[in-house]
Amino acid sequence: MSRYNPKETEPRQRKRWDDANVFRTRSPSEAGDRPKYYVLEMFPYPSGRIHMGHVRNYAMGDLVARFKRARGFNVLHPMGWDAFGMPAENAAMERGIHPKGWTYDNIANMRAQLQQLGLSIDWSREFATCDTTYYGQQQKWFLDLLKHDLVYRKESTVNWDPVDNTVLANEQVIDGRGWRSGALVEKKKLTQWFLKITQYADDLTEGLETLDRWPDKVRLMQSNWIGRSKGLKFKFAFADQAPEGFSDGLEVYTTRPDTLFGAGFVGIAADHPLVKSLPQTPELEAFLAEVKKGGTTQEEIDTGEKLGFNTGLKVAHPFKAGETLDVWIANFILMDYGTGAIFGCPAHDQRDLDFARKYDLPVVEVVLPPNADDSFKVENEAYTGLGTLFNSDFLNGLDIEAAKAEAIARIEAADAGQGATIYRLRDWGVSRQRYWGCPIPVIHCDDCGVVPVPDDQLPVSLPEDVTFDVPGNPLDRHPTWKHVNCPTCNKAARRETDTLDTFVDSSWYFARFTSPHSNQPIDKAAADYWLPVDQYIGGIEHAILHLLYSRFITRALHTCGYLSVKEPFAGLFTQGMLTHETYKAPGGEWVDPSDVDITTEGDKRKAVRLSTGEDLKIGDIEKMSKSKKNVVAPEDIFQTYGVDAARLFVLSNSPPERDVQWTTGGVEGSWRFTSNVWAEFDRLPEGDVAATDEAAALELRKAAHKAIKAVTEGFEAFRFNSAIAKLYEFVNTLRASDIAKTGTDARREALTILAGLIAPITPHLAEEGWARLGYESLIAEADWPAFDPALAQDDVYVLPVQVNGKKRGELSVRIGASEDEIRQMALEDETVKRHLEGVTVRKVIVVPNRILNFVVG
RNA sequence: GCGGGCGUGGCGGAAUCGGUAGACGCAACGGACUUAAAAUCCGUCGGGAGUGAUCCCGUGCCGGUUCGAGUCCGGCCGCCCGCACCA
């Protein structure tokens, strides 16, 4: 009897895997008839240390990789580093360390930690996005995108983060603040590089329908983000003299052209160009100032009042001869959506109705709800449901869809506008005024304009002799790097000093992993074999940005001939976060869990700070974060309980898509399980012992085969917590079994199965147990255990018997017993008999394997 | 405001085909071992009534469908997530 010692076992088993190089990826030709399976976890930013969230993410990916490998797939399971970005520059500024040194040191540390986790990764494919060999290839395809007209430059107002001194994409601005720094974002005009993601807006929307192994939630979020809407763009002619620059009329956009006859006013945004051509009266200025003041916080928008200003301008209704509509400036109209101008239909849009009621504008009902008569009037609630058009001339009697089509056709025939599809999605601004990123490979020449860096001069490497003692971009102030000759005319020219948004780096790494050492961006044959990624695993926080950008870049690379696929990730799984209880000291500061002692009295829990002895307040369970100090360090956990117990715990306690709460008790339970499992492997006599109790032996075998079935199904369905619960049950059966009765054959079979089943979760323990059973091979290379269907099923099952739907007894029924037999048995059950006394059985429902129900009355 | 999701013991969660509600784990409680504690082992563990067999109640609330509802339908209440005056 030996005690399980993970500190000794785990490194030893890892060394065996390394020595045998078991996790190398097979080339397509080596794979034989093994189908390919590409499993990928979102690669980490090299902050320097892993956290428990990483442990959970990579434990899940590793489970899938090991499981699929055992199931006969040729598995690709790589790892790399999302290594460009601002923290490296911040470290440089704060501590005078060069970003490159800082980053590669962090990578070395984190690699060691990930390797300690025992992940079945093919490390020969590792790269960092800051490797010249990676970003140099990125520059190559960037120039291809340029050739294909998917990249352009324009002057634009950008979101400027005054703390990070950089430009942010729209989606990196959250509630008016930078997503990373939290600083209030300012507006600034700069010439910026853009990627034409909007060119794929339709395809990105429609592609979502093919992603049937993605969470619906993520597909919905992406669809909303792209925000495709179909409608009509048309121009209202001014009734009188048109203002300067608007002789063609005022263009509006609507998704409800069917309600045109219900138009009550025309509205424009406060920053619409038309506003500038109005007489700049004090009243107008006061109104515009008022609108500007209207904040952007959630509360102000929720409770915000509709504000309007009548411009005095009038436009002609396109279908009602002689009728005009007033043009109002309204605070609820946005300049950057549609055309910045609308017609309001108060009866059928709540905002328009609120506005019309406030300023006493006409409300004309044009959609008749089903079962309403034509006296239908709205009060203070707009009618937005289905119905039939009325009060609408040639649209009368049509349903909404038909009326939309007819209105569009009429407007088009009158040459006043056309049906239009618009998007919320904007092109992706990728310029960053930073050093630690991928240089944009172009040269600016006064004569030739923007000139791509010629292929033989790629990659454009980052200069290393830079300093961070002053704010701004070190590339921009570098004495020599930016000064080059124009590749076309050879005159003095300047390099582009902007670098690419790091989301570009992470938008194609999955493709690079298929041929990480190629001297082209992507080896097409390798990509064709491996892509799409079969199972992608990562955090829900990337539901929009990273995943949308990756889908776009995949399409762009498809257009440029690099990739055959258009969707990068066939299956997506978004895992939940790690949470932990919080502790607060009397002084109000958060206290690290390692400094807390919890005592219980009955169901009361008390927290005491170890270092000071003061009583602590036990706070909410929240996402692990440094600011709340409710983090546990993976190193400490590995040291105390071993890597396998940590892996087991993060997989066992909650469904994988949900948050999991870290508790000391929980991980101790996992540790107990690993010790118990080892004790079972160790409880094997030297010689062979024959079974003395065939029934006991059979029962053990059945438990083992049932476990295979349950665990296999659980793993396939991503129900890891349930699968692990079944393993616990199996181990409980095993512990209760008696070798003297079962004999060694049944026991050995059960243990062999157990080793196989736990290998994806606790691989070191599985390997140690496998060796203890006497196998010289590695379980990491073994096939997944197969179950015997006859053994995985009981030949007697328990059938509940109900009377009027209430359980009154249960029967042990032989598989295949006839309904009559079952009914007869039930009628002999004492309790059932009692409940059937004196009543009439009206009906008997027999569902074999499920239920027997006597309906009486 | 709009869209989506979720409400099950003291806690995390099972029961995903409408068929035994509470698997498995944690915590708690009782006992064994120990000088003692930890560890370990055995047992109890939704609420109520009863010595007991057994019975009643119970999956956020109200109602419906069904032989049978945690599961399906309608209406509320609460919590979480996403988007946000998107025409």
PDB file of N, CA and C in Angstrom, chain A residues 395-462:
ATOM      1  N   LEU A 395     -52.311  51.468 -50.628  1.00  0.00           N
ATOM      2  CA  LEU A 395     -51.821  50.373 -49.793  1.00  0.00           C
ATOM      3  C   LEU A 395     -52.957  49.701 -49.017  1.00  0.00           C
ATOM      4  N   ASN A 396     -54.117  50.293 -49.056  1.00  0.00           N
ATOM      5  CA  ASN A 396     -55.232  49.772 -48.263  1.00  0.00           C
ATOM      6  C   ASN A 396     -55.483  48.294 -48.521  1.00  0.00           C
ATOM      7  N   GLY A 397     -55.654  47.550 -47.427  1.00  0.00           N
ATOM      8  CA  GLY A 397     -55.991  46.137 -47.550  1.00  0.00           C
ATOM      9  C   GLY A 397     -54.788  45.216 -47.618  1.00  0.00           C
ATOM     10  N   LEU A 398     -53.618  45.778 -47.853  1.00  0.00           N
ATOM     11  CA  LEU A 398     -52.425  44.926 -47.921  1.00  0.00           C
ATOM     12  C   LEU A 398     -51.939  44.611 -46.505  1.00  0.00           C
ATOM     13  N   ASP A 399     -51.248  43.441 -46.368  1.00  0.00           N
ATOM     14  CA  ASP A 399     -50.588  43.219 -45.078  1.00  0.00           C
ATOM     15  C   ASP A 399     -49.274  43.993 -45.075  1.00  0.00           C
ATOM     16  N   ILE A 400     -48.599  44.011 -43.928  1.00  0.00           N
ATOM     17  CA  ILE A 400     -47.435  44.890 -43.768  1.00  0.00           C
ATOM     18  C   ILE A 400     -46.341  44.578 -44.791  1.00  0.00           C
ATOM     19  N   GLU A 401     -46.045  43.291 -44.960  1.00  0.00           N
ATOM     20  CA  GLU A 401     -44.967  42.923 -45.886  1.00  0.00           C
ATOM     21  C   GLU A 401     -45.290  43.341 -47.318  1.00  0.00           C
ATOM     22  N   ALA A 402     -46.509  43.089 -47.742  1.00  0.00           N
ATOM     23  CA  ALA A 402     -46.908  43.451 -49.104  1.00  0.00           C
ATOM     24  C   ALA A 402     -46.899  44.969 -49.278  1.00  0.00           C
ATOM     25  N   ALA A 403     -47.322  45.672 -48.222  1.00  0.00           N
ATOM     26  CA  ALA A 403     -47.362  47.131 -48.290  1.00  0.00           C
ATOM     27  C   ALA A 403     -45.959  47.714 -48.382  1.00  0.00           C
ATOM     28  N   LYS A 404     -45.018  47.087 -47.653  1.00  0.00           N
ATOM     29  CA  LYS A 404     -43.625  47.552 -47.738  1.00  0.00           C
ATOM     30  C   LYS A 404     -43.134  47.439 -49.176  1.00  0.00           C
ATOM     31  N   ALA A 405     -43.381  46.281 -49.779  1.00  0.00           N
ATOM     32  CA  ALA A 405     -42.906  46.038 -51.135  1.00  0.00           C
ATOM     33  C   ALA A 405     -43.546  47.025 -52.109  1.00  0.00           C
ATOM     34  N   GLU A 406     -44.837  47.258 -51.921  1.00  0.00           N
ATOM     35  CA  GLU A 406     -45.547  48.159 -52.830  1.00  0.00           C
ATOM     36  C   GLU A 406     -45.037  49.603 -52.689  1.00  0.00           C
ATOM     37  N   ALA A 407     -44.828  50.039 -51.435  1.00  0.00           N
ATOM     38  CA  ALA A 407     -44.356  51.403 -51.206  1.00  0.00           C
ATOM     39  C   ALA A 407     -42.977  51.600 -51.833  1.00  0.00           C
ATOM     40  N   ILE A 408     -42.125  50.577 -51.678  1.00  0.00           N
ATOM     41  CA  ILE A 408     -40.786  50.678 -52.253  1.00  0.00           C
ATOM     42  C   ILE A 408     -40.882  50.752 -53.774  1.00  0.00           C
ATOM     43  N   ALA A 409     -41.751  49.909 -54.340  1.00  0.00           N
ATOM     44  CA  ALA A 409     -41.903  49.900 -55.799  1.00  0.00           C
ATOM     45  C   ALA A 409     -42.377  51.263 -56.309  1.00  0.00           C
ATOM     46  N   ARG A 410     -43.318  51.864 -55.612  1.00  0.00           N
ATOM     47  CA  ARG A 410     -43.851  53.167 -56.045  1.00  0.00           C
ATOM     48  C   ARG A 410     -42.782  54.263 -55.958  1.00  0.00           C
ATOM     49  N   ILE A 411     -42.020  54.246 -54.829  1.00  0.00           N
ATOM     50  CA  ILE A 411     -40.966  55.258 -54.663  1.00  0.00           C
ATOM     51  C   ILE A 411     -39.912  55.098 -55.754  1.00  0.00           C
ATOM     52  N   GLU A 412     -39.570  53.831 -56.042  1.00  0.00           N
ATOM     53  CA  GLU A 412     -38.563  53.585 -57.070  1.00  0.00           C
ATOM     54  C   GLU A 412     -39.081  54.030 -58.431  1.00  0.00           C
ATOM     55  N   ALA A 413     -40.358  53.751 -58.690  1.00  0.00           N
ATOM     56  CA  ALA A 413     -40.940  54.146 -59.982  1.00  0.00           C
ATOM     57  C   ALA A 413     -40.939  55.661 -60.130  1.00  0.00           C
ATOM     58  N   ALA A 414     -41.124  56.354 -59.014  1.00  0.00           N
ATOM     59  CA  ALA A 414     -41.131  57.814 -59.052  1.00  0.00           C
ATOM     60  C   ALA A 414     -39.705  58.372 -59.010  1.00  0.00           C
ATOM     61  N   ASP A 415     -38.722  57.467 -58.955  1.00  0.00           N
ATOM     62  CA  ASP A 415     -37.318  57.853 -58.942  1.00  0.00           C
ATOM     63  C   ASP A 415     -36.971  58.732 -57.730  1.00  0.00           C
ATOM     64  N   ALA A 416     -37.680  58.506 -56.631  1.00  0.00           N
ATOM     65  CA  ALA A 416     -37.438  59.325 -55.443  1.00  0.00           C
ATOM     66  C   ALA A 416     -36.532  58.598 -54.446  1.00  0.00           C
ATOM     67  N   GLY A 417     -36.253  57.335 -54.704  1.00  0.00           N
ATOM     68  CA  GLY A 417     -35.415  56.588 -53.777  1.00  0.00           C
ATOM     69  C   GLY A 417     -35.402  55.134 -54.145  1.00  0.00           C
ATOM     70  N   GLN A 418     -34.827  54.308 -53.268  1.00  0.00           N
ATOM     71  CA  GLN A 418     -34.808  52.879 -53.552  1.00  0.00           C
ATOM     72  C   GLN A 418     -34.717  52.041 -52.290  1.00  0.00           C
ATOM     73  N   GLY A 419     -35.136  50.787 -52.452  1.00  0.00           N
ATOM     74  CA  GLY A 419     -35.007  49.840 -51.360  1.00  0.00           C
ATOM     75  C   GLY A 419     -33.543  49.749 -50.958  1.00  0.00           C
ATOM     76  N   ALA A 420     -33.273  49.673 -49.666  1.00  0.00           N
ATOM     77  CA  ALA A 420     -31.878  49.681 -49.215  1.00  0.00           C
ATOM     78  C   ALA A 420     -31.720  48.772 -48.016  1.00  0.00           C
ATOM     79  N   THR A 421     -30.560  48.141 -47.940  1.00  0.00           N
ATOM     80  CA  THR A 421     -30.205  47.359 -46.771  1.00  0.00           C
ATOM     81  C   THR A 421     -29.079  48.103 -46.068  1.00  0.00           C
ATOM     82  N   ILE A 422     -29.246  48.374 -44.824  1.00  0.00           N
ATOM     83  CA  ILE A 422     -28.163  49.053 -44.122  1.00  0.00           C
ATOM     84  C   ILE A 422     -27.738  48.236 -42.915  1.00  0.00           C
ATOM     85  N   TYR A 423     -26.590  48.590 -42.382  1.00  0.00           N
ATOM     86  CA  TYR A 423     -25.956  47.826 -41.311  1.00  0.00           C
ATOM     87  C   TYR A 423     -25.523  48.752 -40.203  1.00  0.00           C
ATOM     88  N   ARG A 424     -25.533  48.198 -39.035  1.00  0.00           N
ATOM     89  CA  ARG A 424     -24.978  48.908 -37.899  1.00  0.00           C
ATOM     90  C   ARG A 424     -23.446  48.807 -37.932  1.00  0.00           C
ATOM     91  N   LEU A 425     -22.994  47.703 -38.465  1.00  0.00           N
ATOM     92  CA  LEU A 425     -21.562  47.408 -38.524  1.00  0.00           C
ATOM     93  C   LEU A 425     -20.802  48.483 -39.284  1.00  0.00           C
ATOM     94  N   ARG A 426     -19.657  48.868 -38.780  1.00  0.00           N
ATOM     95  CA  ARG A 426     -18.783  49.834 -39.461  1.00  0.00           C
ATOM     96  C   ARG A 426     -17.510  49.127 -39.882  1.00  0.00           C
ATOM     97  N   ASP A 427     -16.794  49.744 -40.822  1.00  0.00           N
ATOM     98  CA  ASP A 427     -15.494  49.184 -41.179  1.00  0.00           C
ATOM     99  C   ASP A 427     -14.568  49.230 -39.967  1.00  0.00           C
ATOM    100  N   TRP A 428     -13.609  48.334 -40.006  1.00  0.00           N
ATOM    101  CA  TRP A 428     -12.759  48.081 -38.835  1.00  0.00           C
ATOM    102  C   TRP A 428     -11.510  48.954 -38.911  1.00  0.00           C
ATOM    103  N   GLY A 429     -11.418  49.929 -38.029  1.00  0.00           N
ATOM    104  CA  GLY A 429     -10.226  50.767 -37.955  1.00  0.00           C
ATOM    105  C   GLY A 429      -9.115  50.007 -37.255  1.00  0.00           C
ATOM    106  N   VAL A 430      -8.000  49.809 -37.952  1.00  0.00           N
ATOM    107  CA  VAL A 430      -6.948  48.952 -37.400  1.00  0.00           C
ATOM    108  C   VAL A 430      -5.657  49.695 -37.075  1.00  0.00           C
ATOM    109  N   SER A 431      -5.599  51.003 -37.331  1.00  0.00           N
ATOM    110  CA  SER A 431      -4.370  51.746 -37.030  1.00  0.00           C
ATOM    111  C   SER A 431      -4.214  51.949 -35.534  1.00  0.00           C
ATOM    112  N   ARG A 432      -3.015  51.683 -35.062  1.00  0.00           N
ATOM    113  CA  ARG A 432      -2.721  51.966 -33.653  1.00  0.00           C
ATOM    114  C   ARG A 432      -1.404  52.720 -33.605  1.00  0.00           C
ATOM    115  N   GLN A 433      -1.368  53.790 -32.836  1.00  0.00           N
ATOM    116  CA  GLN A 433      -0.150  54.590 -32.758  1.00  0.00           C
ATOM    117  C   GLN A 433       0.740  54.042 -31.649  1.00  0.00           C
ATOM    118  N   ARG A 434       1.124  52.761 -31.830  1.00  0.00           N
ATOM    119  CA  ARG A 434       1.892  52.078 -30.796  1.00  0.00           C
ATOM    120  C   ARG A 434       3.132  51.453 -31.385  1.00  0.00           C
ATOM    121  N   TYR A 435       4.063  51.125 -30.513  1.00  0.00           N
ATOM    122  CA  TYR A 435       5.278  50.429 -30.942  1.00  0.00           C
ATOM    123  C   TYR A 435       5.068  48.916 -31.003  1.00  0.00           C
ATOM    124  N   TRP A 436       4.515  48.338 -29.931  1.00  0.00           N
ATOM    125  CA  TRP A 436       4.538  46.881 -29.780  1.00  0.00           C
ATOM    126  C   TRP A 436       3.356  46.241 -30.520  1.00  0.00           C
ATOM    127  N   GLY A 437       3.487  46.254 -31.852  1.00  0.00           N
ATOM    128  CA  GLY A 437       2.461  45.673 -32.701  1.00  0.00           C
ATOM    129  C   GLY A 437       3.066  45.389 -34.066  1.00  0.00           C
ATOM    130  N   CYS A 438       2.256  44.878 -34.951  1.00  0.00           N
ATOM    131  CA  CYS A 438       2.743  44.525 -36.291  1.00  0.00           C
ATOM    132  C   CYS A 438       2.797  45.773 -37.170  1.00  0.00           C
ATOM    133  N   PRO A 439       3.999  46.162 -37.640  1.00  0.00           N
ATOM    134  CA  PRO A 439       4.080  47.360 -38.484  1.00  0.00           C
ATOM    135  C   PRO A 439       3.266  47.187 -39.758  1.00  0.00           C
ATOM    136  N   ILE A 440       2.562  48.245 -40.135  1.00  0.00           N
ATOM    137  CA  ILE A 440       1.801  48.224 -41.378  1.00  0.00           C
ATOM    138  C   ILE A 440       2.797  48.429 -42.521  1.00  0.00           C
ATOM    139  N   PRO A 441       2.892  47.460 -43.422  1.00  0.00           N
ATOM    140  CA  PRO A 441       4.031  47.415 -44.351  1.00  0.00           C
ATOM    141  C   PRO A 441       3.853  48.300 -45.582  1.00  0.00           C
ATOM    142  N   VAL A 442       3.765  49.601 -45.375  1.00  0.00           N
ATOM    143  CA  VAL A 442       3.704  50.509 -46.532  1.00  0.00           C
ATOM    144  C   VAL A 442       4.656  51.675 -46.295  1.00  0.00           C
ATOM    145  N   ILE A 443       4.967  52.368 -47.399  1.00  0.00           N
ATOM    146  CA  ILE A 443       5.858  53.521 -47.367  1.00  0.00           C
ATOM    147  C   ILE A 443       5.112  54.695 -47.982  1.00  0.00           C
ATOM    148  N   HIS A 444       5.235  55.848 -47.335  1.00  0.00           N
ATOM    149  CA  HIS A 444       4.572  57.049 -47.842  1.00  0.00           C
ATOM    150  C   HIS A 444       5.588  57.874 -48.621  1.00  0.00           C
ATOM    151  N   CYS A 445       5.268  58.106 -49.901  1.00  0.00           N
ATOM    152  CA  CYS A 445       6.167  58.878 -50.768  1.00  0.00           C
ATOM    153  C   CYS A 445       5.408  60.118 -51.218  1.00  0.00           C
ATOM    154  N   ASP A 446       6.067  61.275 -51.187  1.00  0.00           N
ATOM    155  CA  ASP A 446       5.383  62.518 -51.567  1.00  0.00           C
ATOM    156  C   ASP A 446       4.925  62.473 -53.016  1.00  0.00           C
ATOM    157  N   ASP A 447       5.662  61.749 -53.841  1.00  0.00           N
ATOM    158  CA  ASP A 447       5.302  61.700 -55.261  1.00  0.00           C
ATOM    159  C   ASP A 447       4.396  60.515 -55.583  1.00  0.00           C
ATOM    160  N   CYS A 448       4.723  59.335 -55.021  1.00  0.00           N
ATOM    161  CA  CYS A 448       4.005  58.116 -55.426  1.00  0.00           C
ATOM    162  C   CYS A 448       2.833  57.780 -54.510  1.00  0.00           C
ATOM    163  N   GLY A 449       2.718  58.481 -53.410  1.00  0.00           N
ATOM    164  CA  GLY A 449       1.616  58.175 -52.482  1.00  0.00           C
ATOM    165  C   GLY A 449       1.952  56.987 -51.608  1.00  0.00           C
ATOM    166  N   VAL A 450       0.944  56.175 -51.367  1.00  0.00           N
ATOM    167  CA  VAL A 450       1.131  54.998 -50.518  1.00  0.00           C
ATOM    168  C   VAL A 450       1.703  53.865 -51.360  1.00  0.00           C
ATOM    169  N   VAL A 451       2.891  53.393 -51.015  1.00  0.00           N
ATOM    170  CA  VAL A 451       3.558  52.339 -51.789  1.00  0.00           C
ATOM    171  C   VAL A 451       3.739  51.122 -50.889  1.00  0.00           C
ATOM    172  N   PRO A 452       3.218  49.947 -51.295  1.00  0.00           N
ATOM    173  CA  PRO A 452       3.423  48.747 -50.489  1.00  0.00           C
ATOM    174  C   PRO A 452       4.906  48.397 -50.412  1.00  0.00           C
ATOM    175  N   VAL A 453       5.345  47.893 -49.292  1.00  0.00           N
ATOM    176  CA  VAL A 453       6.726  47.419 -49.185  1.00  0.00           C
ATOM    177  C   VAL A 453       6.878  46.211 -50.117  1.00  0.00           C
ATOM    178  N   PRO A 454       7.875  46.230 -51.008  1.00  0.00           N
ATOM    179  CA  PRO A 454       8.029  45.095 -51.944  1.00  0.00           C
ATOM    180  C   PRO A 454       8.282  43.795 -51.194  1.00  0.00           C
ATOM    181  N   ASP A 455       7.831  42.717 -51.802  1.00  0.00           N
ATOM    182  CA  ASP A 455       7.892  41.401 -51.189  1.00  0.00           C
ATOM    183  C   ASP A 455       9.288  41.058 -50.675  1.00  0.00           C
ATOM    184  N   ASP A 456      10.325  41.410 -51.480  1.00  0.00           N
ATOM    185  CA  ASP A 456      11.680  41.014 -51.070  1.00  0.00           C
ATOM    186  C   ASP A 456      12.216  41.872 -49.919  1.00  0.00           C
ATOM    187  N   GLN A 457      11.439  42.895 -49.533  1.00  0.00           N
ATOM    188  CA  GLN A 457      11.869  43.696 -48.377  1.00  0.00           C
ATOM    189  C   GLN A 457      11.069  43.375 -47.116  1.00  0.00           C
ATOM    190  N   LEU A 458      10.204  42.366 -47.231  1.00  0.00           N
ATOM    191  CA  LEU A 458       9.454  41.928 -46.059  1.00  0.00           C
ATOM    192  C   LEU A 458      10.298  40.909 -45.298  1.00  0.00           C
ATOM    193  N   PRO A 459      10.114  40.747 -44.012  1.00  0.00           N
ATOM    194  CA  PRO A 459       9.200  41.515 -43.175  1.00  0.00           C
ATOM    195  C   PRO A 459       9.736  42.895 -42.798  1.00  0.00           C
ATOM    196  N   VAL A 460       8.836  43.788 -42.502  1.00  0.00           N
ATOM    197  CA  VAL A 460       9.225  45.042 -41.875  1.00  0.00           C
ATOM    198  C   VAL A 460       9.319  44.763 -40.379  1.00  0.00           C
ATOM    199  N   SER A 461      10.576  44.638 -39.900  1.00  0.00           N
ATOM    200  CA  SER A 461      10.766  44.269 -38.497  1.00  0.00           C
ATOM    201  C   SER A 461      10.731  45.496 -37.612  1.00  0.00           C
ATOM    202  N   LEU A 462      10.307  45.277 -36.394  1.00  0.00           N
ATOM    203  CA  LEU A 462      10.329  46.369 -35.418  1.00  0.00           C
ATOM    204  C   LEU A 462      11.775  46.654 -35.035  1.00  0.00           C
TER     205      LEU A 462
END
